[in-house]
Amino acid sequence: EYFRRANLVYHTSYGDSAIALQLAESLLASYPEPTVDAIARTSRSYAILAFYRLGCFRRISALAREEWKVNDSNGSLYFAEYFGTIAIDTLIAAGQLRLARELMRDLERSFERRGLSEQVHTTNYYLVSAMLAMFDKQYERAKRELELGRDSIAEGLVPRIRLAYHAYACRVER
């Protein structure tokens, strides 16, 4: 399984996108249902991220929402937020802002139900929240979300997230 995931990362980043799509579909075929099982969740996560990098937004959105629901219902909040924000991000990229806002509200309600609305979220949570605020022309709110996101950025974080944070911060300042 490890080799298949490594091969997927290679082909998604540097290799043949057709092979990357085949590998992603292969991982999903091996693990057709969302679950909290670590190996299955990791394999499905790799497939979802490959689809994301390849721009298959409609495909990812549905998969990420399924993962979000399963992880949320099983109390795996980190992964629920992780997959929920991926789904929101892809909905925004596909121009489906109404659905993105609805999913963001669902994600926030999930935290409120558990009394976790004040928890420190993942950086991606703050980024998609800021992005939605910018679309709504709520620039002060976007700025606050980005400040919270900046505080949550860990050393050695994926450069894509760091670059996205800085790009959004520049956009809010305009």
mmCIF file of C-alpha atoms in Angstrom:
data_model
loop_
_atom_site.group_PDB
_atom_site.id
_atom_site.type_symbol
_atom_site.label_atom_id
_atom_site.label_comp_id
_atom_site.label_asym_id
_atom_site.label_seq_id
_atom_site.Cartn_x
_atom_site.Cartn_y
_atom_site.Cartn_z
ATOM 1 C CA GLU A 1 0.000 0.000 0.000
ATOM 2 C CA TYR A 2 2.818 2.364 0.875
ATOM 3 C CA PHE A 3 4.401 1.904 -2.573
ATOM 4 C CA ARG A 4 1.115 2.631 -4.326
ATOM 5 C CA ARG A 5 0.639 5.848 -2.328
ATOM 6 C CA ALA A 6 4.250 6.924 -2.955
ATOM 7 C CA ASN A 7 3.828 6.223 -6.655
ATOM 8 C CA LEU A 8 0.645 8.315 -6.628
ATOM 9 C CA VAL A 9 2.474 11.263 -5.056
ATOM 10 C CA TYR A 10 5.238 10.992 -7.649
ATOM 11 C CA HIS A 11 2.892 10.886 -10.638
ATOM 12 C CA THR A 12 0.668 13.622 -9.235
ATOM 13 C CA SER A 13 3.643 15.932 -8.699
ATOM 14 C CA TYR A 14 6.155 15.065 -11.421
ATOM 15 C CA GLY A 15 4.984 12.166 -13.538
ATOM 16 C CA ASP A 16 2.081 11.240 -15.736
ATOM 17 C CA SER A 17 -1.308 12.636 -14.669
ATOM 18 C CA ALA A 18 -3.128 9.760 -16.403
ATOM 19 C CA ILE A 19 -1.193 7.280 -14.257
ATOM 20 C CA ALA A 20 -1.937 9.436 -11.184
ATOM 21 C CA LEU A 21 -5.663 9.259 -11.938
ATOM 22 C CA GLN A 22 -5.474 5.468 -12.379
ATOM 23 C CA LEU A 23 -3.621 5.096 -9.081
ATOM 24 C CA ALA A 24 -6.116 7.341 -7.268
ATOM 25 C CA GLU A 25 -9.023 5.337 -8.655
ATOM 26 C CA SER A 26 -7.211 2.131 -7.673
ATOM 27 C CA LEU A 27 -6.862 3.301 -4.066
ATOM 28 C CA LEU A 28 -10.554 4.180 -3.960
ATOM 29 C CA ALA A 29 -11.456 0.792 -5.444
ATOM 30 C CA SER A 30 -9.438 -0.881 -2.674
ATOM 31 C CA TYR A 31 -11.212 1.197 -0.030
ATOM 32 C CA PRO A 32 -14.607 2.057 -1.552
ATOM 33 C CA GLU A 33 -16.254 3.326 1.641
ATOM 34 C CA PRO A 34 -15.201 6.067 4.045
ATOM 35 C CA THR A 35 -14.115 4.716 7.403
ATOM 36 C CA VAL A 36 -12.105 5.722 10.454
ATOM 37 C CA ASP A 37 -9.712 2.817 9.826
ATOM 38 C CA ALA A 38 -6.279 4.484 9.598
ATOM 39 C CA ILE A 39 -4.983 2.642 6.517
ATOM 40 C CA ALA A 40 -8.195 3.084 4.551
ATOM 41 C CA ARG A 41 -8.560 6.731 5.570
ATOM 42 C CA THR A 42 -4.948 7.467 4.630
ATOM 43 C CA SER A 43 -5.289 5.770 1.258
ATOM 44 C CA ARG A 44 -8.525 7.611 0.508
ATOM 45 C CA SER A 45 -6.911 10.849 1.653
ATOM 46 C CA TYR A 46 -4.040 10.358 -0.816
ATOM 47 C CA ALA A 47 -6.554 9.767 -3.615
ATOM 48 C CA ILE A 48 -8.546 12.867 -2.654
ATOM 49 C CA LEU A 49 -5.412 15.032 -2.574
ATOM 50 C CA ALA A 50 -4.315 13.657 -5.951
ATOM 51 C CA PHE A 51 -7.687 14.604 -7.427
ATOM 52 C CA TYR A 52 -7.294 18.035 -5.805
ATOM 53 C CA ARG A 53 -3.876 18.620 -7.351
ATOM 54 C CA LEU A 54 -5.159 17.433 -10.719
ATOM 55 C CA GLY A 55 -8.126 19.819 -10.572
ATOM 56 C CA CYS A 56 -10.900 17.206 -10.370
ATOM 57 C CA PHE A 57 -12.928 19.397 -8.027
ATOM 58 C CA ARG A 58 -16.365 17.818 -8.466
ATOM 59 C CA ARG A 59 -14.930 14.382 -7.743
ATOM 60 C CA ILE A 60 -13.113 15.523 -4.631
ATOM 61 C CA SER A 61 -15.958 17.510 -3.212
ATOM 62 C CA ALA A 62 -18.247 14.483 -3.035
ATOM 63 C CA LEU A 63 -15.497 12.219 -1.665
ATOM 64 C CA ALA A 64 -14.343 14.745 0.937
ATOM 65 C CA ARG A 65 -17.924 15.362 2.105
ATOM 66 C CA GLU A 66 -18.421 11.601 2.578
ATOM 67 C CA GLU A 67 -15.190 11.426 4.601
ATOM 68 C CA TRP A 68 -16.243 14.446 6.636
ATOM 69 C CA LYS A 69 -19.595 12.880 7.536
ATOM 70 C CA VAL A 70 -18.060 9.558 8.611
ATOM 71 C CA ASN A 71 -15.310 11.164 10.678
ATOM 72 C CA ASP A 72 -17.687 13.696 12.208
ATOM 73 C CA SER A 73 -20.212 11.030 13.210
ATOM 74 C CA ASN A 74 -17.421 8.933 14.751
ATOM 75 C CA GLY A 75 -15.975 11.841 16.739
ATOM 76 C CA SER A 76 -12.730 11.998 14.774
ATOM 77 C CA LEU A 77 -12.777 15.787 14.763
ATOM 78 C CA TYR A 78 -9.332 16.481 13.300
ATOM 79 C CA PHE A 79 -10.115 14.393 10.227
ATOM 80 C CA ALA A 80 -13.671 15.714 10.049
ATOM 81 C CA GLU A 81 -12.278 19.236 9.867
ATOM 82 C CA TYR A 82 -9.528 18.166 7.477
ATOM 83 C CA PHE A 83 -11.922 16.605 4.967
ATOM 84 C CA GLY A 84 -14.594 19.258 5.524
ATOM 85 C CA THR A 85 -12.185 22.066 4.653
ATOM 86 C CA ILE A 86 -10.974 20.205 1.565
ATOM 87 C CA ALA A 87 -14.602 19.916 0.431
ATOM 88 C CA ILE A 88 -15.194 23.621 1.121
ATOM 89 C CA ASP A 89 -12.012 24.598 -0.716
ATOM 90 C CA THR A 90 -13.004 22.593 -3.790
ATOM 91 C CA LEU A 91 -16.534 23.984 -3.769
ATOM 92 C CA ILE A 92 -15.064 27.493 -3.726
ATOM 93 C CA ALA A 93 -12.683 26.600 -6.575
ATOM 94 C CA ALA A 94 -15.645 25.253 -8.574
ATOM 95 C CA GLY A 95 -17.587 28.477 -7.958
ATOM 96 C CA GLN A 96 -20.201 26.780 -5.776
ATOM 97 C CA LEU A 97 -20.136 29.404 -3.035
ATOM 98 C CA ARG A 98 -23.629 28.692 -1.699
ATOM 99 C CA LEU A 99 -22.730 25.035 -1.095
ATOM 100 C CA ALA A 100 -19.356 26.044 0.376
ATOM 101 C CA ARG A 101 -21.074 28.362 2.853
ATOM 102 C CA GLU A 102 -23.592 25.653 3.794
ATOM 103 C CA LEU A 103 -20.833 23.125 4.446
ATOM 104 C CA MET A 104 -18.888 25.691 6.477
ATOM 105 C CA ARG A 105 -21.986 26.271 8.633
ATOM 106 C CA ASP A 106 -22.386 22.497 9.054
ATOM 107 C CA LEU A 107 -18.739 22.202 10.088
ATOM 108 C CA GLU A 108 -19.124 25.039 12.603
ATOM 109 C CA ARG A 109 -22.361 23.528 13.997
ATOM 110 C CA SER A 110 -20.516 20.269 14.516
ATOM 111 C CA PHE A 111 -17.970 22.047 16.709
ATOM 112 C CA GLU A 112 -20.672 23.957 18.567
ATOM 113 C CA ARG A 113 -22.561 20.707 19.332
ATOM 114 C CA ARG A 114 -19.420 19.420 20.983
ATOM 115 C CA GLY A 115 -18.643 22.674 22.796
ATOM 116 C CA LEU A 116 -15.533 23.137 20.668
ATOM 117 C CA SER A 117 -16.384 26.332 18.816
ATOM 118 C CA GLU A 118 -13.415 28.103 20.430
ATOM 119 C CA GLN A 119 -10.852 25.412 19.675
ATOM 120 C CA VAL A 120 -7.744 26.107 17.616
ATOM 121 C CA HIS A 121 -8.539 24.881 14.145
ATOM 122 C CA THR A 122 -6.339 23.665 11.340
ATOM 123 C CA THR A 123 -4.700 26.288 9.155
ATOM 124 C CA ASN A 124 -6.857 25.207 6.222
ATOM 125 C CA TYR A 125 -9.986 25.955 8.278
ATOM 126 C CA TYR A 126 -8.868 29.546 8.739
ATOM 127 C CA LEU A 127 -7.924 29.853 5.067
ATOM 128 C CA VAL A 128 -11.302 28.693 3.728
ATOM 129 C CA SER A 129 -13.096 30.777 6.345
ATOM 130 C CA ALA A 130 -11.103 33.852 5.258
ATOM 131 C CA MET A 131 -11.775 33.087 1.611
ATOM 132 C CA LEU A 132 -15.534 32.913 2.212
ATOM 133 C CA ALA A 133 -15.374 36.156 4.201
ATOM 134 C CA MET A 134 -13.579 37.847 1.290
ATOM 135 C CA PHE A 135 -16.266 36.675 -1.138
ATOM 136 C CA ASP A 136 -18.813 38.207 1.236
ATOM 137 C CA LYS A 137 -16.754 41.438 1.343
ATOM 138 C CA GLN A 138 -16.258 40.992 5.098
ATOM 139 C CA TYR A 139 -12.623 42.014 5.031
ATOM 140 C CA GLU A 140 -12.215 42.600 8.768
ATOM 141 C CA ARG A 141 -13.507 39.094 9.476
ATOM 142 C CA ALA A 142 -11.178 37.715 6.798
ATOM 143 C CA LYS A 143 -8.278 39.544 8.410
ATOM 144 C CA ARG A 144 -9.128 38.059 11.838
ATOM 145 C CA GLU A 145 -9.336 34.544 10.363
ATOM 146 C CA LEU A 146 -5.970 35.008 8.680
ATOM 147 C CA GLU A 147 -4.419 36.231 11.922
ATOM 148 C CA LEU A 148 -5.727 33.134 13.693
ATOM 149 C CA GLY A 149 -4.435 31.016 10.806
ATOM 150 C CA ARG A 150 -1.043 32.650 10.999
ATOM 151 C CA ASP A 151 -0.863 31.746 14.670
ATOM 152 C CA SER A 152 -1.665 28.117 13.842
ATOM 153 C CA ILE A 153 0.968 27.753 11.110
ATOM 154 C CA ALA A 154 3.529 25.282 12.335
ATOM 155 C CA GLU A 155 7.175 25.368 11.397
ATOM 156 C CA GLY A 156 7.847 23.228 8.380
ATOM 157 C CA LEU A 157 4.237 23.472 7.220
ATOM 158 C CA VAL A 158 3.533 22.535 3.636
ATOM 159 C CA PRO A 159 4.757 25.441 1.471
ATOM 160 C CA ARG A 160 1.428 25.494 -0.431
ATOM 161 C CA ILE A 161 -0.420 26.439 2.775
ATOM 162 C CA ARG A 162 2.167 29.049 3.734
ATOM 163 C CA LEU A 163 1.960 30.616 0.238
ATOM 164 C CA ALA A 164 -1.846 30.548 0.267
ATOM 165 C CA TYR A 165 -1.874 32.279 3.654
ATOM 166 C CA HIS A 166 0.397 35.069 2.409
ATOM 167 C CA ALA A 167 -1.561 35.474 -0.837
ATOM 168 C CA TYR A 168 -4.851 35.800 1.062
ATOM 169 C CA ALA A 169 -3.296 38.221 3.539
ATOM 170 C CA CYS A 170 -2.129 40.440 0.647
ATOM 171 C CA ARG A 171 -5.583 40.283 -0.921
ATOM 172 C CA VAL A 172 -7.312 41.331 2.296
ATOM 173 C CA GLU A 173 -4.990 44.318 2.647
ATOM 174 C CA ARG A 174 -6.060 45.648 -0.773
#
